[in-house]
mmCIF file of C-alpha atoms and ligand atoms in Angstrom:
data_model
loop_
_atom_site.group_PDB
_atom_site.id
_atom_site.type_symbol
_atom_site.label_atom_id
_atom_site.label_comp_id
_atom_site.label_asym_id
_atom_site.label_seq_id
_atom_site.Cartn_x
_atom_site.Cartn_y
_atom_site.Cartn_z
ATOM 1 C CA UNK A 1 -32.808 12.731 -19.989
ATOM 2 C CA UNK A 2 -32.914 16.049 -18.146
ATOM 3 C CA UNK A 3 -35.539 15.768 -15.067
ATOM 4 C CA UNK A 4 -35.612 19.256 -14.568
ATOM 5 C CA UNK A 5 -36.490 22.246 -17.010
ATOM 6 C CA UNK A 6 -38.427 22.587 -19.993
ATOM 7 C CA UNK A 7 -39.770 19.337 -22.375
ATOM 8 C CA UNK A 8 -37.289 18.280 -24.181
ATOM 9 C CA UNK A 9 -36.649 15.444 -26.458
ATOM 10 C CA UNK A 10 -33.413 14.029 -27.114
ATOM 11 C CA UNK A 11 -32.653 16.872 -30.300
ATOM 12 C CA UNK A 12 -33.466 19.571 -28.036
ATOM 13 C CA UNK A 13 -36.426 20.413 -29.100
ATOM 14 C CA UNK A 14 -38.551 22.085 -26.707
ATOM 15 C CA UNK A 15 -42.175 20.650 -26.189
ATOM 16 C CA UNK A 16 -44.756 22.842 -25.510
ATOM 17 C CA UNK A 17 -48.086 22.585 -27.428
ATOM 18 C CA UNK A 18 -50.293 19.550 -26.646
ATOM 19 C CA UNK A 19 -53.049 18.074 -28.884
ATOM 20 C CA UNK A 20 -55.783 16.743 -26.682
ATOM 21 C CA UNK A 21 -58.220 14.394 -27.753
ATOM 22 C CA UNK A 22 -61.776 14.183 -26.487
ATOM 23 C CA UNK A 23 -63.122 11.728 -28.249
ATOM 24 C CA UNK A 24 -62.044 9.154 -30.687
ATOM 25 C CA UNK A 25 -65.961 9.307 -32.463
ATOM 26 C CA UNK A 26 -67.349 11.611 -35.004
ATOM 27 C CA UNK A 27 -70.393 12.528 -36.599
ATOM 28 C CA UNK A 28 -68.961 12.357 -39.811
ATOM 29 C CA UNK A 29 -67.079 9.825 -41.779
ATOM 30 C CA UNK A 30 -64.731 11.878 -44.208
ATOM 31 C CA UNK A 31 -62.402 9.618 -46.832
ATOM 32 C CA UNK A 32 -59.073 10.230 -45.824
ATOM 33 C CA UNK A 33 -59.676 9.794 -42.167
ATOM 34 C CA UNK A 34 -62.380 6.549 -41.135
ATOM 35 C CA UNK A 35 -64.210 3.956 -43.240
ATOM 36 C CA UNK A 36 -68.112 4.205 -43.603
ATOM 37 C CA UNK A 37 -69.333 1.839 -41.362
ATOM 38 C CA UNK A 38 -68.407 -0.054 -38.451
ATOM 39 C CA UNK A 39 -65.936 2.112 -37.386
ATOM 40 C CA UNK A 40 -64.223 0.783 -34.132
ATOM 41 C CA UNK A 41 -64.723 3.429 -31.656
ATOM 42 C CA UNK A 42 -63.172 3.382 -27.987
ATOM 43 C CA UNK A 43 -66.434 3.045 -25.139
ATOM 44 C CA UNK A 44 -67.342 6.268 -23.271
ATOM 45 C CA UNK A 45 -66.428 4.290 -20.206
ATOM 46 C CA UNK A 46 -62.039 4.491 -21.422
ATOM 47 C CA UNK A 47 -62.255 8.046 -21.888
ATOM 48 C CA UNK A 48 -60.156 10.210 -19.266
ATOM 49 C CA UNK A 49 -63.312 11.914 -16.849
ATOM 50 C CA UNK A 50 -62.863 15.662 -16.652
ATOM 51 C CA UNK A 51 -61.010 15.763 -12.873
ATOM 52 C CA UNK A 52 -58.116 12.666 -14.718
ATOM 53 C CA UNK A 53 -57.879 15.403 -17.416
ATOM 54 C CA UNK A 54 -57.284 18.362 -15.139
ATOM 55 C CA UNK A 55 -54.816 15.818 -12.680
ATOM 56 C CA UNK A 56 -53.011 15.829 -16.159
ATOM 57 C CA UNK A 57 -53.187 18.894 -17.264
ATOM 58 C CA UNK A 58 -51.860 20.518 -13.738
ATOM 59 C CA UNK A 59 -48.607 18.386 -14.569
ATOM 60 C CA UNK A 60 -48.550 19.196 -18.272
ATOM 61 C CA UNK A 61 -48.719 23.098 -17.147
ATOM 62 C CA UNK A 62 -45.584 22.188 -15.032
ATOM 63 C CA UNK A 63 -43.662 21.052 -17.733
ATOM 64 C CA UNK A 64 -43.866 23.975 -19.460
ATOM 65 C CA UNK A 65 -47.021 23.255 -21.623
ATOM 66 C CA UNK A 66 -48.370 27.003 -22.940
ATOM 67 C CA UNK A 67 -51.262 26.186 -25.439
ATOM 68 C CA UNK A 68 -53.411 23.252 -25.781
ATOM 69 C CA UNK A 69 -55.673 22.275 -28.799
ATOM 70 C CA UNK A 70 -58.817 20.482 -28.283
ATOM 71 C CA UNK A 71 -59.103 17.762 -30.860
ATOM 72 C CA UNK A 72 -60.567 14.419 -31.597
ATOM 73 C CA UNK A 73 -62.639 12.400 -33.701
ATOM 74 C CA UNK A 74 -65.067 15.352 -32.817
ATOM 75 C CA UNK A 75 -64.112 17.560 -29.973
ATOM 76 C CA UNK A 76 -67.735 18.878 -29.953
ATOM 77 C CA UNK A 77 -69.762 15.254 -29.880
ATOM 78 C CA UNK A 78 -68.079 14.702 -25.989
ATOM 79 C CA UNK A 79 -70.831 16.285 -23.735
ATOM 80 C CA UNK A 80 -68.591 17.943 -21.225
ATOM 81 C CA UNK A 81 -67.010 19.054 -23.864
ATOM 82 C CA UNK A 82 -67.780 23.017 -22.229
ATOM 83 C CA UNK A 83 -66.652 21.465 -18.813
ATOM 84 C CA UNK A 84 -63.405 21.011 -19.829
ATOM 85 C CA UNK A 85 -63.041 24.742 -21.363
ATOM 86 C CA UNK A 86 -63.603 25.812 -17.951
ATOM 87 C CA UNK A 87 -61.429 22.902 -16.614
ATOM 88 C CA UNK A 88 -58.223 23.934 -19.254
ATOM 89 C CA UNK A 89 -58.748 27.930 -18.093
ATOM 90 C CA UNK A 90 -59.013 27.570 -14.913
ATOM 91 C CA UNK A 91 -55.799 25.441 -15.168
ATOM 92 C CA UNK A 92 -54.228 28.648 -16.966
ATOM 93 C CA UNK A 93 -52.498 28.102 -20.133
ATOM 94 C CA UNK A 94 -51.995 31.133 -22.867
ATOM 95 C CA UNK A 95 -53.859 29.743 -25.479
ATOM 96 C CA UNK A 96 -56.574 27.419 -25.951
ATOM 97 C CA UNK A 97 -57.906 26.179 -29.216
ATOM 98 C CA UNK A 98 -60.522 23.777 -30.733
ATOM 99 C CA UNK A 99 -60.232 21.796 -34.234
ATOM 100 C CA UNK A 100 -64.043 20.866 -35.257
ATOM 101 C CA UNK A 101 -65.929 19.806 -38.503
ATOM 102 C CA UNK A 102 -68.508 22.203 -37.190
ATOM 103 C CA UNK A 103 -71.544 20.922 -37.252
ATOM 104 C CA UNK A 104 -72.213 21.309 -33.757
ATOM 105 C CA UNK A 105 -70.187 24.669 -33.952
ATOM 106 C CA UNK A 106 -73.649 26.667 -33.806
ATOM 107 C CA UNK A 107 -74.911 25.444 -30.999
ATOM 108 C CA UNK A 108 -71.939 25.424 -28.737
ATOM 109 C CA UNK A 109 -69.505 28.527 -29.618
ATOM 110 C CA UNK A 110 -71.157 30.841 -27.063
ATOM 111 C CA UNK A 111 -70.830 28.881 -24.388
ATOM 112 C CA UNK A 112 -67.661 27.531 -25.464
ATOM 113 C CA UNK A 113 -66.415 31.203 -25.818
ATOM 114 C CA UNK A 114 -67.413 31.635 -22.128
ATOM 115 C CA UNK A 115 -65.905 29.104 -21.028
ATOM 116 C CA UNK A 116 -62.498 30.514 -22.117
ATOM 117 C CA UNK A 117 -61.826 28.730 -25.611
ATOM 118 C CA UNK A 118 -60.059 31.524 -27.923
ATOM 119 C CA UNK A 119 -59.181 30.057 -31.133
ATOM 120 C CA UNK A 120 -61.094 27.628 -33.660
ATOM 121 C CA UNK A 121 -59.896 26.204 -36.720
ATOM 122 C CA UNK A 122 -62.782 24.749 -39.052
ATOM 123 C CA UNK A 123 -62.513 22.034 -41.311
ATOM 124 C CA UNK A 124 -64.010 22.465 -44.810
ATOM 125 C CA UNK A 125 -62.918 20.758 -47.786
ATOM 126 C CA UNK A 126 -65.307 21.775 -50.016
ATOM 127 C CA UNK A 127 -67.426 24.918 -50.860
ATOM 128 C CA UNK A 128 -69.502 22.737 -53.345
ATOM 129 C CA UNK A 129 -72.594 21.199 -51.659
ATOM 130 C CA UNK A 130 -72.441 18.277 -53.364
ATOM 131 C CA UNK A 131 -68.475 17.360 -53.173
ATOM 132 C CA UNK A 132 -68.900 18.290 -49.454
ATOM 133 C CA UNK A 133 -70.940 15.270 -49.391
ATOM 134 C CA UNK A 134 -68.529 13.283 -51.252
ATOM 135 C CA UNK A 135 -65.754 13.646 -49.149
ATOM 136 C CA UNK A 136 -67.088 14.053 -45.603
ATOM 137 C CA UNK A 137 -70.110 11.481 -46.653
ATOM 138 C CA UNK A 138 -72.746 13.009 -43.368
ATOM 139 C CA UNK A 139 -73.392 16.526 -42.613
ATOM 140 C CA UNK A 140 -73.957 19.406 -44.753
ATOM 141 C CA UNK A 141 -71.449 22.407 -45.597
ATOM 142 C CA UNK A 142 -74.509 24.857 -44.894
ATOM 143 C CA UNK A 143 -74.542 23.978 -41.168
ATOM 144 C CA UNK A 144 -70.814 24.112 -40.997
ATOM 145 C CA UNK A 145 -71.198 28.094 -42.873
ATOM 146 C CA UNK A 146 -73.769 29.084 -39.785
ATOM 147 C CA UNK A 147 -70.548 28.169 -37.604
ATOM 148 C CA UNK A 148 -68.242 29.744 -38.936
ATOM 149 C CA UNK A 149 -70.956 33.023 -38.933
ATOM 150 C CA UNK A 150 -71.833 32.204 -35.349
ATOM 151 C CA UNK A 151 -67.867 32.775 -34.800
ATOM 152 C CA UNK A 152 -67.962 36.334 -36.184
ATOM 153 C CA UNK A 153 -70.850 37.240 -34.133
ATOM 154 C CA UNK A 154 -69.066 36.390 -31.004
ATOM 155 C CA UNK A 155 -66.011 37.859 -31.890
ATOM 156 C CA UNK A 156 -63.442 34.790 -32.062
ATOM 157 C CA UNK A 157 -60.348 36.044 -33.612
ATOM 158 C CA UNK A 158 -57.863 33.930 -35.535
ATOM 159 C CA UNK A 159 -60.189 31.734 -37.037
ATOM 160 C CA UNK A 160 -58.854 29.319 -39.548
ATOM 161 C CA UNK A 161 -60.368 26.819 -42.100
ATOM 162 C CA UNK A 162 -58.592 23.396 -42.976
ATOM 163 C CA UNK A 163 -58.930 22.077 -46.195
ATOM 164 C CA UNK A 164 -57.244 18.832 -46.723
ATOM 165 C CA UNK A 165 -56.259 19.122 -50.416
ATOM 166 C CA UNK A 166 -57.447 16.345 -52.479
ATOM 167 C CA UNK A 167 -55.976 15.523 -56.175
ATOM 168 C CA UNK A 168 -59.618 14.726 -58.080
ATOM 169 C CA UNK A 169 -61.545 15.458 -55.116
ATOM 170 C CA UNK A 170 -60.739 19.439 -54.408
ATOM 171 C CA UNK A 171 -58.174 20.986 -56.450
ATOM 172 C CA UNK A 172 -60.294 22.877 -58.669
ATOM 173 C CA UNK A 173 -61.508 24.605 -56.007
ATOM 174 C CA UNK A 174 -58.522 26.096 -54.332
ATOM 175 C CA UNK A 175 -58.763 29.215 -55.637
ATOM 176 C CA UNK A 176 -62.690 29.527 -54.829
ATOM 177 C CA UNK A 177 -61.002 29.011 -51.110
ATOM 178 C CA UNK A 178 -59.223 32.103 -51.679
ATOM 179 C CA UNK A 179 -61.771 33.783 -52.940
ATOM 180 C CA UNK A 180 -63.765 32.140 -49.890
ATOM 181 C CA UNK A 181 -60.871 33.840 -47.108
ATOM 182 C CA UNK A 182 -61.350 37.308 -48.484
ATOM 183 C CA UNK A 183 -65.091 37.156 -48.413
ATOM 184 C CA UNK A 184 -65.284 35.500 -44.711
ATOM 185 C CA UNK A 185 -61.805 37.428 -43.995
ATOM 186 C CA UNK A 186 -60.467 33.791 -42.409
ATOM 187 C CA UNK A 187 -57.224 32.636 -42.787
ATOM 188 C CA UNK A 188 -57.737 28.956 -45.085
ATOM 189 C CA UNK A 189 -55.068 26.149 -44.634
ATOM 190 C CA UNK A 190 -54.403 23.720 -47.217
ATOM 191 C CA UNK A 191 -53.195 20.031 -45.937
ATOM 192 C CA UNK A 192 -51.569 17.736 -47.559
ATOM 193 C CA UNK A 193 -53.244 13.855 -47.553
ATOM 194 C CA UNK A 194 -50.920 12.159 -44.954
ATOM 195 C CA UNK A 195 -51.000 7.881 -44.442
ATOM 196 C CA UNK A 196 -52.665 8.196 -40.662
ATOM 197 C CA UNK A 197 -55.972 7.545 -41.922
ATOM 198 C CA UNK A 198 -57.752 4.203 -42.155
ATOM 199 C CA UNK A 199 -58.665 4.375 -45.063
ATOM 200 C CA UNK A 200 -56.936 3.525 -48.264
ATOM 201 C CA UNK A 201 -57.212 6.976 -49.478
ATOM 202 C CA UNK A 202 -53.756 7.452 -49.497
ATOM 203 C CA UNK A 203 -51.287 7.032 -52.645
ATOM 204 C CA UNK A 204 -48.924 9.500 -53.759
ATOM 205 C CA UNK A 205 -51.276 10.559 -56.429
ATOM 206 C CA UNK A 206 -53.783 11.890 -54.448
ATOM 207 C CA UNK A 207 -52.097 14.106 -52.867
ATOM 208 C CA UNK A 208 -51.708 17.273 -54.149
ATOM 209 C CA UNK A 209 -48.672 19.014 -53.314
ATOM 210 C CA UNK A 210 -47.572 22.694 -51.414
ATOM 211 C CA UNK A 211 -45.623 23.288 -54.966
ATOM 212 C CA UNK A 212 -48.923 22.075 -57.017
ATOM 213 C CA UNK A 213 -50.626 24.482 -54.364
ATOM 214 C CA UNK A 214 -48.947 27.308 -54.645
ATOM 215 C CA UNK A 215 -48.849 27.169 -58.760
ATOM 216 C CA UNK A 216 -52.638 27.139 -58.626
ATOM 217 C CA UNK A 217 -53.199 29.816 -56.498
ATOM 218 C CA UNK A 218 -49.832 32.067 -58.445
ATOM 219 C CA UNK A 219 -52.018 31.815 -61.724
ATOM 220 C CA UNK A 220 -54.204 34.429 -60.098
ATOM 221 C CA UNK A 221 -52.759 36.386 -57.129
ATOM 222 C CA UNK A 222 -49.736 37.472 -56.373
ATOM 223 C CA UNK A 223 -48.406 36.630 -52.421
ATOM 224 C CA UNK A 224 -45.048 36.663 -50.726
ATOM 225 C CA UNK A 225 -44.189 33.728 -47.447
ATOM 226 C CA UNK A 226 -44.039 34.783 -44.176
ATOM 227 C CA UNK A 227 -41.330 34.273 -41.909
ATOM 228 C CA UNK A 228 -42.636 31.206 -39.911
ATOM 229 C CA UNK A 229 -43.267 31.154 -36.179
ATOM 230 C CA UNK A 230 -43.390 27.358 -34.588
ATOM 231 C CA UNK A 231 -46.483 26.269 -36.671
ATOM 232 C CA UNK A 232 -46.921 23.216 -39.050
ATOM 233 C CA UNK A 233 -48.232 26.400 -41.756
ATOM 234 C CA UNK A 234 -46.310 28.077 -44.065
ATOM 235 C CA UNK A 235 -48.254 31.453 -44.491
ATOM 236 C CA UNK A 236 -48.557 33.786 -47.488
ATOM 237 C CA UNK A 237 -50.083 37.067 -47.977
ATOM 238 C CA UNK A 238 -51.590 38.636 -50.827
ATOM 239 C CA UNK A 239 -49.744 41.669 -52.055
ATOM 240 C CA UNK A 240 -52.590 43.593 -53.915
ATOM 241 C CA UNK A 241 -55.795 42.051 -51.443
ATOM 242 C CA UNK A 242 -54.245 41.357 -47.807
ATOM 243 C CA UNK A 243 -55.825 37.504 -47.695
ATOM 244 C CA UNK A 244 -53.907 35.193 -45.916
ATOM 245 C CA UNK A 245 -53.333 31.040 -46.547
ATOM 246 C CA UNK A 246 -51.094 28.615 -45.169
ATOM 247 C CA UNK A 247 -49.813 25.311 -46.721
ATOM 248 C CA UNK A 248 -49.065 22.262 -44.253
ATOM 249 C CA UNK A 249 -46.917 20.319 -46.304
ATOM 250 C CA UNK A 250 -46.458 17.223 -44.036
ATOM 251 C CA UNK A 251 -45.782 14.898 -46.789
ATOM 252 C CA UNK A 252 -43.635 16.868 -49.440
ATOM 253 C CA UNK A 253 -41.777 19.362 -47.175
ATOM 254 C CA UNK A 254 -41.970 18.348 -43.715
ATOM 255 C CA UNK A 255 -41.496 20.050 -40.487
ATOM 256 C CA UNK A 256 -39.941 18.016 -37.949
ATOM 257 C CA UNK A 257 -37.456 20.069 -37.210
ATOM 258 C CA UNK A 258 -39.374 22.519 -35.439
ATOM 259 C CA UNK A 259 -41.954 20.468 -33.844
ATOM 260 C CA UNK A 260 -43.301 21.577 -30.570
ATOM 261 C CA UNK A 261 -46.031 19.110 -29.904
ATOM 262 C CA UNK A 262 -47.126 16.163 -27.929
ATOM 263 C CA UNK A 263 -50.803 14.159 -27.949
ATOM 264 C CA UNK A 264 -52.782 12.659 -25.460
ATOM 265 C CA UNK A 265 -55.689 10.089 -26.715
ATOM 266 C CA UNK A 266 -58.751 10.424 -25.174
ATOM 267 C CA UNK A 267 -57.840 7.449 -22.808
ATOM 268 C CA UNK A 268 -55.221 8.914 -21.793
ATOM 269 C CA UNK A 269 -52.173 7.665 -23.805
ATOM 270 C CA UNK A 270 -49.492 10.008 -24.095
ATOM 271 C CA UNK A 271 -47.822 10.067 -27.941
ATOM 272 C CA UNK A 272 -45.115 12.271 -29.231
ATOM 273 C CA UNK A 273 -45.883 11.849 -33.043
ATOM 274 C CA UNK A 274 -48.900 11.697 -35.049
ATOM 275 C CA UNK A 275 -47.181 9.204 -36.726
ATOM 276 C CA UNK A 276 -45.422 7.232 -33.739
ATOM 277 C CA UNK A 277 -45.748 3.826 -33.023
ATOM 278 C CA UNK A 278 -44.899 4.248 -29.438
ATOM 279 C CA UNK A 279 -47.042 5.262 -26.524
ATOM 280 C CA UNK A 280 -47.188 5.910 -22.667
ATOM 281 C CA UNK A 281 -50.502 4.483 -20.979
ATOM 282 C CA UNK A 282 -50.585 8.023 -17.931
ATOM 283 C CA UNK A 283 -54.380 6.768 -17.789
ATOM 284 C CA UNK A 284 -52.919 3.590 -16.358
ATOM 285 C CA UNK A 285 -50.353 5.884 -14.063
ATOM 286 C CA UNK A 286 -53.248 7.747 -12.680
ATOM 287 C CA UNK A 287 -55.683 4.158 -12.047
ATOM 288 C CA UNK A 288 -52.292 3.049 -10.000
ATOM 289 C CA UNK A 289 -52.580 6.337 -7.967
ATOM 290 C CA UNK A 290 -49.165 7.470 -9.013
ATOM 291 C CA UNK A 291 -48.123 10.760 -7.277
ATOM 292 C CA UNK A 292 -47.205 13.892 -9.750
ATOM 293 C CA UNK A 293 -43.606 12.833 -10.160
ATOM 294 C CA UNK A 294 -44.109 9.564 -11.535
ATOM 295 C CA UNK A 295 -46.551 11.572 -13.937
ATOM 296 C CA UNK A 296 -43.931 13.643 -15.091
ATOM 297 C CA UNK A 297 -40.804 11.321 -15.592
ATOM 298 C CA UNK A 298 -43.507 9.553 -18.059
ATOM 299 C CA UNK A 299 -43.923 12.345 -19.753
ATOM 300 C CA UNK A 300 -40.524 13.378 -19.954
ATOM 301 C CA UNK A 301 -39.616 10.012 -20.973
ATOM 302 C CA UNK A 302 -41.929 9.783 -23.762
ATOM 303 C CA UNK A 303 -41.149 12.967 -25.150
ATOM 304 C CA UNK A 304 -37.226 12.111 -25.060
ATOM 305 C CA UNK A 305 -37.708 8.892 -27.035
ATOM 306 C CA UNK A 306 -39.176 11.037 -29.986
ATOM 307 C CA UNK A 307 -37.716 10.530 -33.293
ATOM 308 C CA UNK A 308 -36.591 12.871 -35.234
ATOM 309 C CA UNK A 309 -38.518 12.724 -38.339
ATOM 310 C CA UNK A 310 -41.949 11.297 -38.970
ATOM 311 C CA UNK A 311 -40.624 9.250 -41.898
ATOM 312 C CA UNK A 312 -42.922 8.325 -44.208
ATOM 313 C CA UNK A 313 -40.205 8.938 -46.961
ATOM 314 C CA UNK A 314 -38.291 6.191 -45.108
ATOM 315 C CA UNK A 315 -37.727 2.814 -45.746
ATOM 316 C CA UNK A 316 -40.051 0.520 -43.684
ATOM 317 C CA UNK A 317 -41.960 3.182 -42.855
ATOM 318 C CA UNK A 318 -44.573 1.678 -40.819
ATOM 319 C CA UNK A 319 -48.580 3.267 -40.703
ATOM 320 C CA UNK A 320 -49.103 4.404 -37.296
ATOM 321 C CA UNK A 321 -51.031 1.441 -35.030
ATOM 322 C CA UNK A 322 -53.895 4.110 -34.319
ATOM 323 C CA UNK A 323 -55.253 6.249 -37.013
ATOM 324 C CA UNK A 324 -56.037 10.010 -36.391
ATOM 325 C CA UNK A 325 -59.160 9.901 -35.094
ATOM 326 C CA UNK A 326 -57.801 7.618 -32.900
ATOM 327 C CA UNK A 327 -54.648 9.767 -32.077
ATOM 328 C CA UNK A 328 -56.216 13.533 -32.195
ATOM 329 C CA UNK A 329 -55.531 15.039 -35.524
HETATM 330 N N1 LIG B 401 -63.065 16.258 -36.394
HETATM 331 C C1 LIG B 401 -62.337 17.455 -36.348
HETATM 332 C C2 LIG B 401 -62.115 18.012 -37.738
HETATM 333 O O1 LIG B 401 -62.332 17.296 -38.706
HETATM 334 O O2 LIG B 401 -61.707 19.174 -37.810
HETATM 335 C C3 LIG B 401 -61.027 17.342 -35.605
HETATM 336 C C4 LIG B 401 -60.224 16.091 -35.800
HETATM 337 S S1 LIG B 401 -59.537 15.893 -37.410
HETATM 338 C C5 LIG B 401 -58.730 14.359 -37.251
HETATM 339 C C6 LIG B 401 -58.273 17.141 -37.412
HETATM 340 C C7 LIG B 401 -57.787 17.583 -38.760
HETATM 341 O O3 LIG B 401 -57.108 16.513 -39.372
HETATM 342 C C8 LIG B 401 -58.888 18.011 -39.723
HETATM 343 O O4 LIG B 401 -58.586 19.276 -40.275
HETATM 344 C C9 LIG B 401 -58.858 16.952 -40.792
HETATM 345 O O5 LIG B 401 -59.260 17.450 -42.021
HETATM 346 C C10 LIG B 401 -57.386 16.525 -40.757
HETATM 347 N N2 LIG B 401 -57.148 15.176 -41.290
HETATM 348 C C11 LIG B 401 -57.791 14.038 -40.972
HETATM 349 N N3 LIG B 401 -57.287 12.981 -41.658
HETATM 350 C C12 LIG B 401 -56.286 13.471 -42.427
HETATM 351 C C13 LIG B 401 -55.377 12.899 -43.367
HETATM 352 N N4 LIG B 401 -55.386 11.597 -43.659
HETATM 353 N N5 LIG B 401 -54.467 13.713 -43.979
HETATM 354 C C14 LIG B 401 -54.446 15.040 -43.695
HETATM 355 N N6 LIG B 401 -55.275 15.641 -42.802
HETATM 356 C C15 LIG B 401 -56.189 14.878 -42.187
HETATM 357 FE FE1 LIG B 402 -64.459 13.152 -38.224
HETATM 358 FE FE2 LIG B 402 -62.605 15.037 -38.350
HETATM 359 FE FE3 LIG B 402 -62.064 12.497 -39.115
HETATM 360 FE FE4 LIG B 402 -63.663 13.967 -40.583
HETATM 361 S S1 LIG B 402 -61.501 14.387 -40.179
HETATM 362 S S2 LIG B 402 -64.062 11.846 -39.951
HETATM 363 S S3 LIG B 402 -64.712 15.176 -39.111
HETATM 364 S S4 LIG B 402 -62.527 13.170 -37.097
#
């Protein structure tokens, strides 16, 4: 394992985009991510405190770390959540993003913007009131609309809206999405159901694939792919009305190959895999007073262990030990 140099793991793929979690809890309870009731969240007390996060972070910049995505559960239920904006820019990294249902969007984008966050990708996975409700059980999609406005007013650019893509739940409404990009001029990016939820959700059949996704959306508008630059999204444009949309096909078409990224929990364990059943405790490095070395051969170890494919189409494939909400999605 090289000590020195950029992130690497052991196919030379260069690691430089980390997912941090904030919180494992959430204000709402969608099906394909955490049961109902009685969900088993982590106590405040685990989570990392702002300065552990920024002790971190100084290494992670180090390392060669150049954008970091705020994640969770929801990013926006932690309270310092603005605190550790300021923390992350004052750090310095180029980009710094934020993946929220949105509910709390409205009341936190300014000072969020302030604080130095750039980038926001919403979740929506329905433009229908009611089927809103159906799959993300709380909230409301009307709240989550005033977000994405307040966004606009501000003058965040790059916005994009996630749509996990649902056979019997969503498809007939992927091409009101598109309609919904032009209209809102956003970017929309369909998911594919993955197996990192806790909840049974997942079965082959209700996932609806990029292919299935792409059919639906060629019955009306014509689009031609983009050449792809290190993200999880295949992008199209339309040819007659420039929208944009991306596919994240995790499950039929996967990625791996050009993966970039590494997650930290919000207690501080360090993962290189949404789907890995491996982890390094750096929370447990930093109660032990261990000196910014130590930090980083963790890191670099953990990285270097990575495999090279998620492998859900493997045999023995095993569901990760910690769900996404757990992980940082
Ligand atoms: N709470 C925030 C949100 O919903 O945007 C951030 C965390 S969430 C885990 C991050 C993203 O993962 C969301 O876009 C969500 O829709 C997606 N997601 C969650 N569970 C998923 C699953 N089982 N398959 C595919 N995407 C999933
Ligand atoms: Fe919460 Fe996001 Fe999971 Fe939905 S997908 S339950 S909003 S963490």
């Amino acid at each position: 394992m090289p000590n020195v140099g950029p992130l690497v793991d052991g196919y030379g793929r260069i690691h430089n985009d980390l997912r941090l979690s904030v919180t494992e809890s959430c204000n709402l309870r969608c099906i394909y991510c955490m049961d109902e009731d009685n969900v088993d969240f982590l106590k405040k007390s685990k989570y990392l405190s702002v300065s552990q996060l920024s002790e971190l972070l100084r290494v992670f910049k180090k390392l060669g770390i150049k954008s970091i995505r705020l994640t969770g559960g929801e990013p926006l239920i932690r309270k310092e959540i603005v605190e550790i904006v300021k923390a992350i820019s004052t750090i310095g990294f180029e980009d710094i993003a934020l993946t929220t249902n949105g509910m709390l969007l409205q009341k936190y984008a300014k000072s969020l913007y302030a604080a130095g966050l750039k980038r926001v990708n919403l979740s929506i996975d329905s433009l229908d009131p009611l089927k809103f409700a159906k799959i993300r059980r709380r909230g409301d999609l009307e709240t989550v609309l005033r977000g994405l406005e307040e966004l606009k007013i501000l003058g965040f650019a790059d916005t994009k809206v996630n749509v996990v893509a649902l056979k019997g739940f969503n498809d007939d409404e992927i091409l009101n999405f598109i309609e919904f990009s032009i209209q809102y001029d956003v970017a929309v990016r369909f998911i594919e159901l993955m197996p990192v939820g806790a909840t049974d959700l997942y079965r082959d059949e209700n996932v609806l694939t990029k292919n299935e996704i792409l059919t639906i959306i060629s019955s009306k508008w014509d689009f031609v792919e983009n050449k792809r630059v290190n993200s999880p999204a295949v992008t199209y444009t339309g040819t007659e009305i420039p929208f944009t949309f991306g596919i994240i096909s995790s499950m039929s078409e996967s990625f791996c190959g050009d993966c970039n990224r590494l997650r930290l929990t919000a207690d501080g364990f360090l993962r290189n895999c949404l789907f890995s059943t491996t982890e390094s405790p750096l929370s447990q490095l930093l109660d032990e007073g261990a000196n910014e070395r130590e930090i980083e051969t963790a890191v670099r170890t953990e990285i270097f262990r990575k495999r090279f494919g998620h492998g859900t189409d493997t045999v023995g494939y095993a569901v990760p030990n910690k769900p996404i909400y757990k992980v940082g999605g």
